[in-house]
XYZ file of C-alpha atoms in Angstrom:
191
model
C 76.925 96.519 101.497
C 79.672 95.598 99.072
C 81.326 98.908 98.332
C 84.027 101.281 99.475
C 84.322 103.006 101.827
C 82.279 100.147 103.250
C 82.218 101.331 106.875
C 80.982 104.796 106.004
C 78.443 103.665 103.424
C 77.086 100.884 105.641
C 76.530 103.523 108.315
C 74.906 105.854 105.780
C 72.494 103.173 104.528
C 71.530 102.304 108.099
C 70.804 105.977 108.871
C 68.916 106.608 105.604
C 66.764 103.466 105.715
C 66.141 103.419 109.485
C 66.216 99.619 109.246
C 67.159 97.654 112.335
C 70.923 97.328 112.646
C 70.620 93.563 112.268
C 69.581 94.046 108.624
C 72.418 96.342 107.530
C 75.805 94.679 107.123
C 78.939 95.412 105.177
C 81.312 92.951 103.589
C 84.931 93.581 104.453
C 85.888 91.469 107.435
C 85.468 88.137 105.647
C 87.669 89.478 102.840
C 90.330 90.914 105.166
C 90.348 87.771 107.325
C 90.699 85.543 104.254
C 93.655 87.599 103.058
C 95.318 87.251 106.446
C 94.635 83.508 106.414
C 96.208 83.270 102.954
C 99.335 85.097 104.157
C 99.606 82.772 107.174
C 99.124 79.760 104.887
C 101.940 80.988 102.637
C 104.187 81.375 105.673
C 103.378 78.052 107.334
C 102.558 75.794 104.406
C 99.266 74.825 106.057
C 95.967 74.880 104.188
C 94.132 78.186 104.474
C 91.022 76.073 105.139
C 92.471 75.259 108.580
C 93.366 78.856 109.416
C 90.945 81.101 111.277
C 91.722 84.795 111.610
C 90.073 87.878 113.076
C 90.360 91.362 111.579
C 88.492 94.171 113.331
C 87.922 97.874 112.777
C 87.669 99.988 109.685
C 88.322 98.505 106.266
C 91.592 100.122 105.237
C 94.985 101.063 106.574
C 93.700 101.286 110.156
C 92.163 97.800 110.243
C 93.063 95.757 113.302
C 94.205 92.193 112.568
C 94.262 90.374 115.916
C 96.842 87.548 115.857
C 95.951 86.530 119.411
C 92.667 85.124 118.076
C 94.175 83.492 114.965
C 94.496 79.722 114.930
C 95.558 76.836 112.732
C 92.882 74.228 113.364
C 92.540 75.427 116.959
C 96.272 75.840 117.662
C 97.343 79.474 118.226
C 99.166 80.784 115.155
C 101.985 81.994 117.430
C 102.915 78.312 117.826
C 103.942 78.281 114.140
C 104.923 81.863 113.321
C 107.361 84.026 115.265
C 106.388 87.404 116.677
C 108.355 89.495 114.137
C 107.064 87.536 111.150
C 103.519 87.725 112.522
C 103.857 91.511 112.790
C 104.876 91.564 109.113
C 101.807 89.476 108.205
C 99.606 91.908 110.152
C 101.032 94.810 108.145
C 100.688 92.913 104.874
C 97.039 92.266 105.761
C 96.509 96.015 106.217
C 98.207 96.649 102.876
C 96.548 93.701 101.094
C 94.108 95.729 99.004
C 96.857 98.051 97.776
C 99.091 95.067 97.018
C 96.418 93.452 94.857
C 95.625 96.764 93.167
C 99.297 97.161 92.242
C 99.306 93.684 90.713
C 95.963 93.948 88.895
C 96.370 97.621 87.878
C 92.621 98.253 87.622
C 90.843 97.021 90.748
C 91.831 95.566 94.072
C 89.568 92.539 94.034
C 86.834 90.645 92.238
C 86.765 87.002 93.256
C 87.485 87.366 96.975
C 84.676 89.892 97.636
C 82.291 87.670 95.687
C 83.255 84.618 97.737
C 82.966 86.656 100.930
C 79.471 87.878 100.069
C 78.468 84.323 99.121
C 79.581 83.101 102.571
C 77.554 85.843 104.273
C 74.432 85.225 102.140
C 74.713 81.468 102.717
C 74.931 81.987 106.491
C 71.830 84.196 106.481
C 69.679 82.419 103.900
C 70.373 78.949 105.316
C 70.114 80.005 108.979
C 73.607 78.650 109.709
C 74.435 80.791 112.776
C 77.979 81.297 111.495
C 80.488 83.560 113.183
C 81.844 85.819 110.433
C 83.616 89.174 110.574
C 81.305 91.840 109.134
C 80.881 95.575 109.137
C 78.114 96.005 111.696
C 76.407 98.910 113.397
C 77.751 99.000 116.934
C 75.560 99.795 119.921
C 77.947 99.665 122.851
C 80.079 96.748 121.707
C 83.796 97.478 121.927
C 82.857 100.722 123.699
C 81.471 102.195 120.458
C 78.021 103.451 119.482
C 76.506 104.920 116.347
C 79.251 103.687 114.020
C 79.763 100.880 111.487
C 82.921 98.819 112.069
C 84.293 95.384 111.320
C 83.596 92.940 114.150
C 82.778 89.234 114.464
C 79.035 88.631 114.154
C 76.733 85.666 114.295
C 74.877 85.611 110.972
C 71.608 83.748 110.793
C 68.084 83.969 109.366
C 67.436 87.577 110.397
C 70.875 88.883 109.461
C 73.182 89.823 112.280
C 71.962 87.797 115.229
C 74.547 89.350 117.556
C 77.932 91.021 117.687
C 80.623 89.092 119.515
C 82.492 91.498 121.745
C 85.972 90.003 122.181
C 87.926 90.892 125.275
C 90.630 93.000 123.674
C 93.878 93.681 125.472
C 95.140 97.236 125.881
C 97.106 97.404 122.621
C 94.267 95.843 120.601
C 91.738 98.175 122.201
C 93.877 101.238 121.451
C 94.196 100.170 117.813
C 90.422 99.628 117.601
C 89.687 103.057 119.084
C 92.125 104.663 116.625
C 90.431 102.830 113.762
C 87.033 104.034 115.007
C 88.307 107.614 115.080
C 89.227 107.336 111.406
C 85.814 105.937 110.486
C 84.072 108.685 112.497
C 86.126 111.342 110.712
C 85.037 109.877 107.356
C 81.385 109.752 108.466
C 81.546 113.406 109.469
C 82.664 114.322 105.947
C 79.439 112.935 104.467
C 77.157 115.601 103.007
């Protein structure tokens, strides 16, 4: 699914089609993670190609960027960016869509979602077994069931091969649960 609200509509498509959860994915995490990587690259001067980031949760203001899992070519990003500045990058990541919308005036993104979808399609169609953040239907991962949320997934020939359940610390887990509550509230508003 490449739409907004991507979490809610990915969930809706899964429910309506009754397809296996492995076949229903939403594009948001690759986009959000690439924005965070770009912000870290701007801060550090390193190539965004060497920066790996993780953004979990709902696609929107309650997304959960997780700096603890962000690296610059394997080196924790905290080695290069101070705690306060990293917190500002996390907030800018959450506000990234609104920032781009304010600059473009008519839409928040064109190229980045296209590149994100291309990465997901490439991983699936070429059986690459890539770990990419996607909106996936959760079935117990992160303590959540019957919801679509952004999480790291292994994408391969059959779609989502598996969800990678990171060991979140207490603060990260609380933020994820709060994000899930927002997505659930939006799902409940569906007709």
